[in-house]
DNA sequence: TGACAATTGTACGGTATCGTACATTTTAGA
DNA sequence: TCTAAAATGTACGATACCGTACAATTGTCA
């Protein structure tokens, strides 16, 4: 019941934002009544806060799932970027709510504890991979983990948050289903190029747009095989 | 008068979005009255549309300003990224309105002609620089201009659009005034690393966080001098 | 079953908000 | 100055919207 309300609330808030969302509209779309919304959440802001946190909880759930066991830093970073890319695509409401928050100085985000923890975890994760990569000589030193995390976030977030305006301006080359598969490789490649030590970048980073390449043959030597 | 209304409207819409914005509030903040808003713009949606387009117009104004004369493709691309970075920082309302649009599938953006033109111009610009860079052997071939533009946009847009949530999560290392100066170099470097041909990347792309480096001496040999 | 808490339905009060009717003033040009 | 169009002020109608009062029902546990 509460969960039902929250789900509808998220879908409304993610589109209209806090002040644009109507409680009556949420009630209408819910199996329950407006009365219950106030019963459970007190008022509109209470509902908003819980909706925001519930999205963060869902986000955090998936976070620990990545299995880096047996991966060297280069592959681990690849996988981390792939995961982040996929995660954002799978949670457009999460992305949209954060976008709304930012247009209002992220005041409600800033008040919540849950967020800080989630983010800290993400930076720690990328920091460990990066440090190990530097130790082994694959990654160039001198980058801050937080900036590396920023880069991954920026690319993966924007890919979802701005997909409509970008498609409207440039067609759906990038945002079609097929386009996203290629774009995912491109984003991974961007991050790899950002961190690889210069001496090694040539052999690791090799994304080029597929339509400009000859098909690979033999296929098992293809430098950019389909992912998963 | 009309301009005054539009300016206030932009600042309201950029924060609250279309449905969250109150016409009475705009009227209150304006030197004129609510009556005049309806007189000039018909209704709320009309005002919204004009506010959106006026921001795009302002955006386009600055666009032609960049002077690439005498620059080789490498420096031209650097300058383009720097300009884009600065431009987004200087127009947070523009960024916020696009963010709002995206949470509603960018329907109003998609209806406007002005946008498409603006964007097409940006892609053409980066495409020409890129093509020349490839011809001269500085840039690796195989990238699509639209994807390159996407990359620059993503980094510059996210830097502004998500600054509040990012600061809330990680402090203002990146988003303080001083931090942004360094971050600008980092973003430029990211893009350069994305396009440089592998054989040349070592000598062109060399961003490292300043706090991790020894100060350069002699200073005139510093590989990353302060910009402008 | 009885007592008490948890849950839910119905109706409505008060205000916010969009948009307009109507009268009036100001401006521009002949 | 006369006239028509442009601009503006005031008041208000209609509805949307948040939140609540009050009663009623359902669940729980001894």
Short mmCIF file of C-alpha atoms (C1' of nucleotides) in Angstrom, two decimals:
data_model
loop_
_atom_site.label_atom_id
_atom_site.label_comp_id
_atom_site.label_asym_id
_atom_site.label_seq_id
_atom_site.Cartn_x
_atom_site.Cartn_y
_atom_site.Cartn_z
CA UNK A 1 0.00 0.00 0.00
CA UNK A 2 2.63 2.48 1.09
CA UNK A 3 4.86 1.02 -1.59
CA UNK A 4 2.16 1.52 -4.18
CA UNK A 5 1.78 5.16 -3.25
CA UNK A 6 5.52 5.71 -3.30
CA UNK A 7 5.85 4.22 -6.73
CA UNK A 8 3.19 6.49 -8.18
CA UNK A 9 4.63 9.44 -6.29
CA UNK A 10 8.06 8.83 -7.78
CA UNK A 11 6.67 8.70 -11.27
CA UNK A 12 4.81 11.97 -10.72
CA UNK A 13 7.57 13.84 -8.93
CA UNK A 14 10.13 12.71 -11.49
CA UNK A 15 8.11 14.39 -14.24
CA UNK A 16 6.58 17.45 -12.58
CA UNK A 17 8.89 18.10 -9.68
CA UNK A 18 7.84 18.97 -6.16
CA UNK A 19 5.70 22.04 -6.72
CA UNK A 20 4.35 20.84 -10.05
CA UNK A 21 3.02 17.55 -8.71
CA UNK A 22 -0.60 17.34 -7.54
CA UNK A 23 -1.48 15.17 -4.60
CA UNK A 24 -4.92 14.57 -6.07
CA UNK A 25 -3.32 13.26 -9.21
CA UNK A 26 -1.20 10.81 -7.26
CA UNK A 27 -4.29 9.71 -5.37
CA UNK A 28 -6.20 9.22 -8.58
CA UNK A 29 -3.52 6.93 -9.99
CA UNK A 30 -3.24 4.95 -6.78
CA UNK A 31 -5.30 2.01 -5.64
CA UNK A 32 -5.90 3.91 -2.43
CA UNK A 33 -7.26 7.37 -1.60
CA UNK A 34 -5.89 10.80 -0.91
CA UNK A 35 -6.84 10.33 2.68
CA UNK A 36 -4.30 7.53 2.97
CA UNK A 37 -1.50 9.58 1.51
CA UNK A 38 -1.91 12.07 4.34
CA UNK A 39 -2.35 9.26 6.81
CA UNK A 40 0.96 7.70 5.85
CA UNK A 41 3.09 10.66 4.86
CA UNK A 42 1.65 13.64 6.68
CA UNK A 43 1.91 16.14 3.86
CA UNK A 44 3.23 16.69 0.38
CA UNK A 45 6.77 17.35 1.46
CA UNK A 46 6.81 14.25 3.60
CA UNK A 47 5.74 12.20 0.63
CA UNK A 48 8.35 13.85 -1.54
CA UNK A 49 11.12 13.15 0.91
CA UNK A 50 10.19 9.52 1.22
CA UNK A 51 9.87 9.15 -2.53
CA UNK A 52 13.35 10.60 -2.96
CA UNK A 53 14.84 8.32 -0.36
CA UNK A 54 13.10 5.26 -1.73
CA UNK A 55 14.75 5.88 -5.08
CA UNK A 56 18.10 6.17 -3.38
CA UNK A 57 17.51 2.95 -1.54
CA UNK A 58 16.75 1.16 -4.78
CA UNK A 59 19.90 2.65 -6.22
CA UNK A 60 22.02 1.45 -3.37
CA UNK A 61 20.61 -2.05 -3.56
CA UNK A 62 22.15 -2.66 -6.95
CA UNK A 63 25.40 -1.08 -5.95
CA UNK A 64 27.03 -3.88 -4.03
CA UNK A 65 26.19 -6.35 -6.75
CA UNK A 66 29.16 -5.84 -9.01
CA UNK A 67 31.57 -8.71 -8.95
CA UNK A 68 35.13 -7.59 -9.43
CA UNK A 69 36.66 -10.84 -8.29
CA UNK A 70 39.57 -11.91 -10.39
CA UNK A 71 39.58 -8.74 -12.45
CA UNK A 72 42.68 -6.66 -12.94
CA UNK A 73 42.19 -2.90 -12.49
CA UNK A 74 41.71 -2.25 -16.18
CA UNK A 75 38.87 -4.73 -16.51
CA UNK A 76 37.47 -3.72 -13.14
CA UNK A 77 37.20 -0.11 -14.23
CA UNK A 78 35.61 -1.16 -17.48
CA UNK A 79 33.04 -3.13 -15.59
CA UNK A 80 32.38 -0.32 -13.18
CA UNK A 81 31.68 2.08 -16.00
CA UNK A 82 29.48 -0.44 -17.76
CA UNK A 83 27.53 -0.99 -14.59
CA UNK A 84 27.10 2.71 -14.00
CA UNK A 85 26.01 3.23 -17.57
CA UNK A 86 23.41 0.47 -17.34
CA UNK A 87 22.26 1.52 -13.93
CA UNK A 88 21.38 5.01 -15.02
CA UNK A 89 19.56 3.74 -18.06
CA UNK A 90 17.50 1.41 -15.92
CA UNK A 91 16.50 4.12 -13.46
CA UNK A 92 15.33 7.13 -15.42
CA UNK A 93 13.06 8.26 -12.58
CA UNK A 94 15.99 8.33 -10.23
CA UNK A 95 17.87 10.45 -12.73
CA UNK A 96 14.93 12.78 -13.27
CA UNK A 97 14.36 13.36 -9.57
CA UNK A 98 17.98 14.32 -9.12
CA UNK A 99 17.69 16.63 -12.08
CA UNK A 100 14.70 18.33 -10.45
CA UNK A 101 16.52 18.57 -7.16
CA UNK A 102 19.38 20.35 -8.84
CA UNK A 103 17.14 23.01 -10.29
CA UNK A 104 16.26 23.86 -6.69
CA UNK A 105 19.79 23.75 -5.31
CA UNK A 106 19.35 20.14 -4.20
CA UNK A 107 18.05 21.29 -0.84
CA UNK A 108 16.18 18.09 -0.07
CA UNK A 109 19.03 15.90 -1.19
CA UNK A 110 21.41 17.82 0.99
CA UNK A 111 19.24 17.16 4.03
CA UNK A 112 19.23 13.41 3.64
CA UNK A 113 21.87 11.16 5.13
CA UNK A 114 21.20 8.29 2.77
CA UNK A 115 22.71 10.09 -0.17
CA UNK A 116 26.04 10.91 1.28
CA UNK A 117 26.61 7.29 2.11
CA UNK A 118 25.67 6.12 -1.35
CA UNK A 119 28.01 8.54 -2.99
CA UNK A 120 30.88 7.95 -0.64
CA UNK A 121 30.65 4.26 -1.47
CA UNK A 122 30.90 4.98 -5.18
CA UNK A 123 34.00 7.13 -4.79
CA UNK A 124 35.66 4.59 -2.55
CA UNK A 125 35.03 1.89 -5.11
CA UNK A 126 36.53 3.76 -8.02
CA UNK A 127 39.37 4.99 -5.82
CA UNK A 128 40.45 1.48 -4.94
CA UNK A 129 40.42 0.32 -8.52
CA UNK A 130 42.32 3.37 -9.62
CA UNK A 131 44.96 3.07 -6.91
CA UNK A 132 45.63 -0.52 -7.81
CA UNK A 133 45.85 0.41 -11.47
CA UNK A 134 48.41 3.07 -10.71
CA UNK A 135 50.38 0.65 -8.57
CA UNK A 136 50.57 -1.79 -11.43
CA UNK A 137 51.56 0.91 -13.89
CA UNK A 138 48.42 0.70 -16.04
CA UNK A 139 46.95 4.01 -14.95
CA UNK A 140 48.68 7.34 -14.87
CA UNK A 141 49.05 8.80 -11.40
CA UNK A 142 47.85 12.19 -10.25
CA UNK A 143 44.11 11.87 -10.68
CA UNK A 144 41.76 12.28 -7.78
CA UNK A 145 39.20 9.52 -7.31
CA UNK A 146 36.43 12.06 -6.88
CA UNK A 147 37.20 13.56 -10.27
CA UNK A 148 37.25 10.15 -11.85
CA UNK A 149 33.91 9.41 -10.29
CA UNK A 150 32.64 12.76 -11.53
CA UNK A 151 33.62 11.82 -15.07
CA UNK A 152 31.86 8.49 -15.02
CA UNK A 153 28.78 10.06 -13.44
CA UNK A 154 28.68 12.92 -15.89
CA UNK A 155 28.72 10.68 -18.93
CA UNK A 156 26.27 8.13 -17.60
CA UNK A 157 23.91 10.68 -16.07
CA UNK A 158 23.80 12.95 -19.08
CA UNK A 159 23.20 9.99 -21.33
CA UNK A 160 19.88 9.48 -19.58
CA UNK A 161 18.99 12.93 -18.31
CA UNK A 162 19.37 14.66 -21.66
CA UNK A 163 18.37 11.93 -24.01
CA UNK A 164 15.18 13.65 -25.13
CA UNK A 165 16.65 17.01 -25.93
CA UNK A 166 19.61 15.38 -27.61
CA UNK A 167 17.43 13.13 -29.71
CA UNK A 168 15.24 16.08 -30.63
CA UNK A 169 18.29 17.93 -31.85
CA UNK A 170 20.24 15.16 -33.54
CA UNK A 171 17.96 12.22 -34.17
CA UNK A 172 18.30 8.95 -32.33
CA UNK A 173 21.62 7.71 -33.67
CA UNK A 174 22.95 7.64 -30.17
CA UNK A 175 19.81 6.95 -28.20
CA UNK A 176 18.19 4.20 -30.19
CA UNK A 177 18.51 0.77 -28.67
CA UNK A 178 21.24 -0.21 -31.09
CA UNK A 179 22.89 3.17 -30.78
CA UNK A 180 23.13 2.81 -27.03
CA UNK A 181 25.01 -0.44 -27.33
CA UNK A 182 27.68 1.30 -29.33
CA UNK A 183 27.54 4.38 -27.19
CA UNK A 184 28.16 2.32 -24.09
CA UNK A 185 31.43 1.14 -25.59
CA UNK A 186 32.26 4.72 -26.48
CA UNK A 187 31.71 5.91 -22.92
CA UNK A 188 33.79 3.09 -21.51
CA UNK A 189 36.50 4.00 -23.95
CA UNK A 190 36.41 7.66 -22.95
CA UNK A 191 37.00 6.76 -19.34
CA UNK A 192 39.78 4.36 -20.19
CA UNK A 193 41.53 6.98 -22.26
CA UNK A 194 41.21 9.36 -19.35
CA UNK A 195 43.06 7.11 -16.95
CA UNK A 196 45.44 4.97 -18.98
CA UNK A 197 49.05 5.89 -18.73
CA UNK A 198 50.14 7.33 -22.02
CA UNK A 199 52.50 4.50 -22.84
CA UNK A 200 49.69 1.99 -22.64
CA UNK A 201 46.77 3.89 -24.10
CA UNK A 202 47.40 2.75 -27.64
CA UNK A 203 46.78 -0.87 -26.91
CA UNK A 204 43.78 -0.51 -24.66
CA UNK A 205 41.63 2.23 -25.99
CA UNK A 206 40.36 1.66 -29.47
CA UNK A 207 36.80 2.73 -29.90
CA UNK A 208 35.81 3.88 -33.34
CA UNK A 209 32.29 4.21 -34.62
CA UNK A 210 31.20 0.93 -36.08
CA UNK A 211 29.62 2.32 -39.17
CA UNK A 212 32.98 3.67 -40.22
CA UNK A 213 34.78 0.41 -39.88
CA UNK A 214 35.01 -2.66 -41.98
CA UNK A 215 33.35 -5.60 -40.27
CA UNK A 216 35.92 -7.55 -38.36
CA UNK A 217 37.10 -10.77 -39.83
CA UNK A 218 37.87 -13.13 -38.44
CA UNK A 219 35.27 -12.12 -35.91
CA UNK A 220 37.08 -13.61 -32.95
CA UNK A 221 39.85 -11.08 -33.44
CA UNK A 222 37.44 -8.15 -33.33
CA UNK A 223 38.83 -5.54 -30.95
CA UNK A 224 35.42 -4.47 -29.73
CA UNK A 225 33.25 -7.53 -29.29
CA UNK A 226 29.64 -7.15 -28.15
CA UNK A 227 29.35 -6.75 -24.41
CA UNK A 228 27.95 -9.38 -22.04
CA UNK B 1 8.64 45.50 -20.62
CA UNK B 2 8.23 42.26 -22.49
CA UNK B 3 11.91 41.66 -21.89
CA UNK B 4 11.46 42.29 -18.18
CA UNK B 5 8.65 39.75 -17.99
CA UNK B 6 10.65 37.19 -19.94
CA UNK B 7 13.63 37.55 -17.68
CA UNK B 8 11.57 36.95 -14.57
CA UNK B 9 9.74 34.11 -16.29
CA UNK B 10 12.99 32.39 -17.16
CA UNK B 11 14.21 32.60 -13.60
CA UNK B 12 10.94 31.13 -12.33
CA UNK B 13 10.55 28.42 -14.95
CA UNK B 14 14.17 27.38 -14.57
CA UNK B 15 13.59 26.64 -10.91
CA UNK B 16 10.01 25.38 -10.74
CA UNK B 17 9.40 24.08 -14.23
CA UNK B 18 6.29 24.67 -16.29
CA UNK B 19 3.60 23.29 -14.01
CA UNK B 20 5.34 24.38 -10.83
CA UNK B 21 5.60 28.02 -11.81
CA UNK B 22 2.87 30.46 -10.76
CA UNK B 23 1.89 33.27 -13.05
CA UNK B 24 0.96 35.40 -10.06
CA UNK B 25 4.44 34.96 -8.69
CA UNK B 26 5.98 36.10 -11.96
CA UNK B 27 3.64 39.09 -11.97
CA UNK B 28 4.57 39.94 -8.40
CA UNK B 29 8.28 40.01 -9.27
CA UNK B 30 7.73 42.08 -12.38
CA UNK B 31 7.46 45.81 -12.72
CA UNK B 32 4.23 45.20 -14.60
CA UNK B 33 1.01 43.37 -13.80
CA UNK B 34 -0.45 39.93 -14.42
CA UNK B 35 -2.81 41.52 -16.86
CA UNK B 36 0.13 42.42 -19.09
CA UNK B 37 1.51 38.91 -19.08
CA UNK B 38 -1.71 37.68 -20.60
CA UNK B 39 -1.81 40.65 -22.89
CA UNK B 40 1.61 39.88 -24.31
CA UNK B 41 1.82 36.11 -24.12
CA UNK B 42 -1.75 34.86 -24.16
CA UNK B 43 -1.39 32.17 -21.53
CA UNK B 44 1.08 30.35 -19.36
CA UNK B 45 2.23 28.01 -22.09
CA UNK B 46 2.78 30.89 -24.48
CA UNK B 47 4.96 32.60 -21.91
CA UNK B 48 6.84 29.39 -21.31
CA UNK B 49 7.52 28.86 -24.97
CA UNK B 50 8.81 32.37 -25.44
CA UNK B 51 10.95 32.12 -22.33
CA UNK B 52 12.48 28.93 -23.65
CA UNK B 53 13.18 30.43 -27.02
CA UNK B 54 14.61 33.60 -25.57
CA UNK B 55 17.15 31.54 -23.67
CA UNK B 56 18.05 29.75 -26.86
CA UNK B 57 18.46 33.02 -28.65
CA UNK B 58 20.82 34.26 -25.99
CA UNK B 59 22.70 31.04 -26.32
CA UNK B 60 23.06 31.41 -30.03
CA UNK B 61 24.28 34.96 -29.75
CA UNK B 62 27.48 33.92 -28.05
CA UNK B 63 28.00 31.05 -30.38
CA UNK B 64 29.48 32.77 -33.38
CA UNK B 65 31.87 34.71 -31.21
CA UNK B 66 34.65 32.21 -30.98
CA UNK B 67 37.68 33.18 -32.98
CA UNK B 68 39.46 30.19 -34.40
CA UNK B 69 41.56 32.16 -36.82
CA UNK B 70 45.12 30.98 -36.98
CA UNK B 71 44.52 28.04 -34.71
CA UNK B 72 45.50 24.54 -35.64
CA UNK B 73 42.86 21.89 -34.99
CA UNK B 74 44.29 20.90 -31.64
CA UNK B 75 44.14 24.40 -30.26
CA UNK B 76 40.83 25.04 -31.95
CA UNK B 77 39.28 22.06 -30.23
CA UNK B 78 40.73 23.17 -26.93
CA UNK B 79 39.22 26.57 -27.37
CA UNK B 80 35.87 25.14 -28.38
CA UNK B 81 35.71 23.03 -25.23
CA UNK B 82 36.78 25.95 -23.08
CA UNK B 83 34.13 28.10 -24.62
CA UNK B 84 31.45 25.47 -24.12
CA UNK B 85 32.53 24.97 -20.54
CA UNK B 86 32.37 28.68 -19.80
CA UNK B 87 29.16 29.16 -21.68
CA UNK B 88 27.29 26.61 -19.60
CA UNK B 89 28.62 28.06 -16.39
CA UNK B 90 27.46 31.49 -17.42
CA UNK B 91 23.94 30.35 -18.28
CA UNK B 92 22.66 28.20 -15.45
CA UNK B 93 19.05 29.12 -16.23
CA UNK B 94 19.46 27.88 -19.76
CA UNK B 95 20.83 24.63 -18.40
CA UNK B 96 18.05 24.31 -15.84
CA UNK B 97 15.29 24.88 -18.36
CA UNK B 98 16.68 22.16 -20.59
CA UNK B 99 16.88 19.88 -17.60
CA UNK B 100 13.22 20.53 -16.87
CA UNK B 101 12.32 19.95 -20.49
CA UNK B 102 14.00 16.58 -20.40
CA UNK B 103 11.96 15.42 -17.45
CA UNK B 104 8.94 15.95 -19.66
CA UNK B 105 10.34 14.31 -22.76
CA UNK B 106 11.50 17.67 -24.14
CA UNK B 107 8.15 18.12 -25.87
CA UNK B 108 8.37 21.89 -26.08
CA UNK B 109 11.96 21.84 -27.22
CA UNK B 110 11.08 19.37 -29.92
CA UNK B 111 8.40 21.71 -31.25
CA UNK B 112 10.73 24.65 -31.68
CA UNK B 113 12.74 25.27 -34.81
CA UNK B 114 15.26 27.52 -33.12
CA UNK B 115 16.83 24.66 -31.22
CA UNK B 116 17.56 22.41 -34.11
CA UNK B 117 19.45 25.15 -35.84
CA UNK B 118 21.49 25.99 -32.78
CA UNK B 119 22.50 22.41 -32.30
CA UNK B 120 23.24 21.74 -35.91
CA UNK B 121 25.61 24.67 -35.85
CA UNK B 122 27.48 23.26 -32.89
CA UNK B 123 27.94 19.87 -34.53
CA UNK B 124 29.07 21.42 -37.76
CA UNK B 125 31.65 23.46 -35.91
CA UNK B 126 33.17 20.56 -34.04
CA UNK B 127 32.97 18.41 -37.16
CA UNK B 128 35.07 20.81 -39.18
CA UNK B 129 37.74 21.07 -36.54
CA UNK B 130 37.80 17.34 -36.13
CA UNK B 131 38.03 16.63 -39.86
CA UNK B 132 40.95 18.99 -40.22
CA UNK B 133 42.66 17.39 -37.24
CA UNK B 134 42.28 13.97 -38.77
CA UNK B 135 43.61 15.21 -42.10
CA UNK B 136 46.70 16.51 -40.38
CA UNK B 137 47.19 13.31 -38.43
CA UNK B 138 46.64 14.81 -34.98
CA UNK B 139 43.28 13.18 -34.36
CA UNK B 140 42.43 9.56 -34.75
CA UNK B 141 39.87 8.85 -37.46
CA UNK B 142 36.60 7.00 -37.00
CA UNK B 143 34.75 9.27 -34.60
CA UNK B 144 31.45 10.83 -35.51
CA UNK B 145 31.18 14.59 -34.97
CA UNK B 146 27.84 14.15 -33.25
CA UNK B 147 29.39 11.85 -30.68
CA UNK B 148 32.22 14.25 -30.11
CA UNK B 149 29.72 17.03 -29.62
CA UNK B 150 27.80 14.78 -27.24
CA UNK B 151 30.91 14.30 -25.16
CA UNK B 152 31.68 17.98 -24.86
CA UNK B 153 28.05 18.73 -24.06
CA UNK B 154 27.77 15.99 -21.48
CA UNK B 155 30.78 17.18 -19.50
CA UNK B 156 29.96 20.87 -19.70
CA UNK B 157 26.25 20.43 -19.08
CA UNK B 158 26.61 18.06 -16.15
CA UNK B 159 29.19 20.35 -14.60
CA UNK B 160 26.46 22.96 -14.22
CA UNK B 161 23.27 20.93 -14.05
CA UNK B 162 24.42 18.65 -11.24
CA UNK B 163 26.68 20.95 -9.33
CA UNK B 164 24.42 21.13 -6.30
CA UNK B 165 23.88 17.43 -5.83
CA UNK B 166 27.54 16.77 -6.48
CA UNK B 167 28.67 19.38 -4.00
CA UNK B 168 26.21 18.04 -1.45
CA UNK B 169 27.71 14.60 -1.83
CA UNK B 170 31.40 15.42 -2.12
CA UNK B 171 32.02 18.92 -0.93
CA UNK B 172 33.01 21.73 -3.22
CA UNK B 173 36.48 20.62 -4.26
CA UNK B 174 35.32 20.64 -7.84
CA UNK B 175 32.71 23.34 -7.78
CA UNK B 176 34.38 26.07 -5.81
CA UNK B 177 35.63 28.93 -7.88
CA UNK B 178 39.20 27.74 -7.67
CA UNK B 179 38.15 24.16 -8.21
CA UNK B 180 36.38 25.05 -11.42
CA UNK B 181 39.51 26.56 -12.86
CA UNK B 182 41.29 23.28 -12.45
CA UNK B 183 38.26 21.29 -13.48
CA UNK B 184 38.05 23.21 -16.71
CA UNK B 185 41.53 22.06 -17.60
CA UNK B 186 40.55 18.53 -16.67
CA UNK B 187 37.52 18.59 -18.97
CA UNK B 188 39.55 19.97 -21.84
CA UNK B 189 42.08 17.25 -21.25
CA UNK B 190 39.40 14.56 -21.26
CA UNK B 191 38.20 15.65 -24.66
CA UNK B 192 41.71 15.88 -26.03
CA UNK B 193 42.49 12.39 -24.85
CA UNK B 194 39.30 11.21 -26.53
CA UNK B 195 40.33 12.46 -29.95
CA UNK B 196 44.10 12.45 -30.10
CA UNK B 197 45.63 9.76 -32.19
CA UNK B 198 47.37 7.33 -29.89
CA UNK B 199 50.84 8.13 -31.13
CA UNK B 200 50.43 11.77 -30.21
CA UNK B 201 48.41 11.59 -27.03
CA UNK B 202 51.43 11.47 -24.75
CA UNK B 203 52.66 14.87 -25.70
CA UNK B 204 49.38 16.71 -25.74
CA UNK B 205 47.29 15.43 -22.92
CA UNK B 206 48.82 15.85 -19.54
CA UNK B 207 46.33 16.94 -16.94
CA UNK B 208 47.03 15.90 -13.41
CA UNK B 209 45.51 17.38 -10.32
CA UNK B 210 47.59 20.31 -9.27
CA UNK B 211 47.75 19.49 -5.63
CA UNK B 212 49.55 16.29 -6.47
CA UNK B 213 52.22 17.90 -8.54
CA UNK B 214 55.34 19.79 -7.76
CA UNK B 215 55.12 23.40 -8.83
CA UNK B 216 56.63 23.86 -12.24
CA UNK B 217 60.01 25.45 -12.44
CA UNK B 218 61.01 27.21 -14.45
CA UNK B 219 57.43 28.41 -14.72
CA UNK B 220 57.61 29.27 -18.38
CA UNK B 221 58.11 25.59 -19.19
CA UNK B 222 54.97 24.57 -17.26
CA UNK B 223 52.97 22.14 -19.41
CA UNK B 224 49.62 23.40 -18.18
CA UNK B 225 49.75 27.14 -17.83
CA UNK B 226 46.76 29.03 -16.41
CA UNK B 227 44.14 29.73 -19.03
CA UNK B 228 43.35 33.19 -20.32
"C1'" DT C 1 -16.63 -11.11 22.63
"C1'" DG C 2 -14.74 -6.68 24.15
"C1'" DA C 3 -11.56 -2.99 23.94
"C1'" DC C 4 -8.44 -0.44 21.61
"C1'" DA C 5 -5.58 0.75 17.77
"C1'" DA C 6 -5.03 0.93 12.90
"C1'" DT C 7 -7.10 2.06 8.75
"C1'" DT C 8 -10.35 4.17 5.52
"C1'" DG C 9 -14.47 6.93 3.35
"C1'" DT C 10 -16.91 11.31 2.67
"C1'" DA C 11 -17.38 15.76 2.66
"C1'" DC C 12 -15.71 20.15 2.88
"C1'" DG C 13 -13.07 24.69 4.31
"C1'" DG C 14 -9.82 27.89 2.76
"C1'" DT C 15 -6.77 29.45 -0.31
"C1'" DA C 16 -4.17 29.52 -4.69
"C1'" DT C 17 -4.25 29.93 -9.36
"C1'" DC C 18 -5.52 30.48 -14.17
"C1'" DG C 19 -7.69 33.33 -17.00
"C1'" DT C 20 -11.19 37.05 -18.30
"C1'" DA C 21 -14.68 41.00 -18.42
"C1'" DC C 22 -14.90 45.62 -18.56
"C1'" DA C 23 -13.53 50.10 -18.09
"C1'" DT C 24 -9.84 53.32 -18.56
"C1'" DT C 25 -5.64 55.49 -19.87
"C1'" DT C 26 -1.87 56.23 -22.88
"C1'" DT C 27 0.32 56.43 -27.30
"C1'" DA C 28 0.75 57.25 -32.33
"C1'" DG C 29 -0.37 59.07 -36.43
"C1'" DA C 30 -3.46 61.96 -39.59
"C1'" DT D 1 -6.66 68.03 -31.95
"C1'" DC D 2 -9.15 63.92 -33.27
"C1'" DT D 3 -9.24 59.02 -33.72
"C1'" DA D 4 -7.96 54.47 -33.52
"C1'" DA D 5 -4.98 51.27 -31.58
"C1'" DA D 6 -2.09 49.89 -27.93
"C1'" DA D 7 -1.51 49.33 -23.17
"C1'" DT D 8 -3.10 48.89 -18.42
"C1'" DG D 9 -5.89 48.72 -13.81
"C1'" DT D 10 -9.46 46.45 -11.05
"C1'" DA D 11 -12.28 43.12 -9.93
"C1'" DC D 12 -13.84 38.69 -10.14
"C1'" DG D 13 -15.52 33.85 -11.84
"C1'" DA D 14 -14.36 29.13 -11.96
"C1'" DT D 15 -11.78 25.62 -10.72
"C1'" DA D 16 -7.71 23.32 -8.71
"C1'" DC D 17 -5.47 22.08 -4.84
"C1'" DC D 18 -3.84 21.21 -0.03
"C1'" DG D 19 -5.11 19.56 4.00
"C1'" DT D 20 -8.61 18.25 7.69
"C1'" DA D 21 -12.93 17.15 10.48
"C1'" DC D 22 -15.62 13.51 11.63
"C1'" DA D 23 -17.52 9.30 11.27
"C1'" DA D 24 -17.09 4.58 10.20
"C1'" DT D 25 -14.85 0.30 9.49
"C1'" DT D 26 -11.48 -3.20 10.05
"C1'" DG D 27 -7.90 -5.58 12.39
"C1'" DT D 28 -5.68 -7.40 16.77
"C1'" DC D 29 -5.18 -9.50 20.83
"C1'" DA D 30 -6.61 -10.90 25.40
#
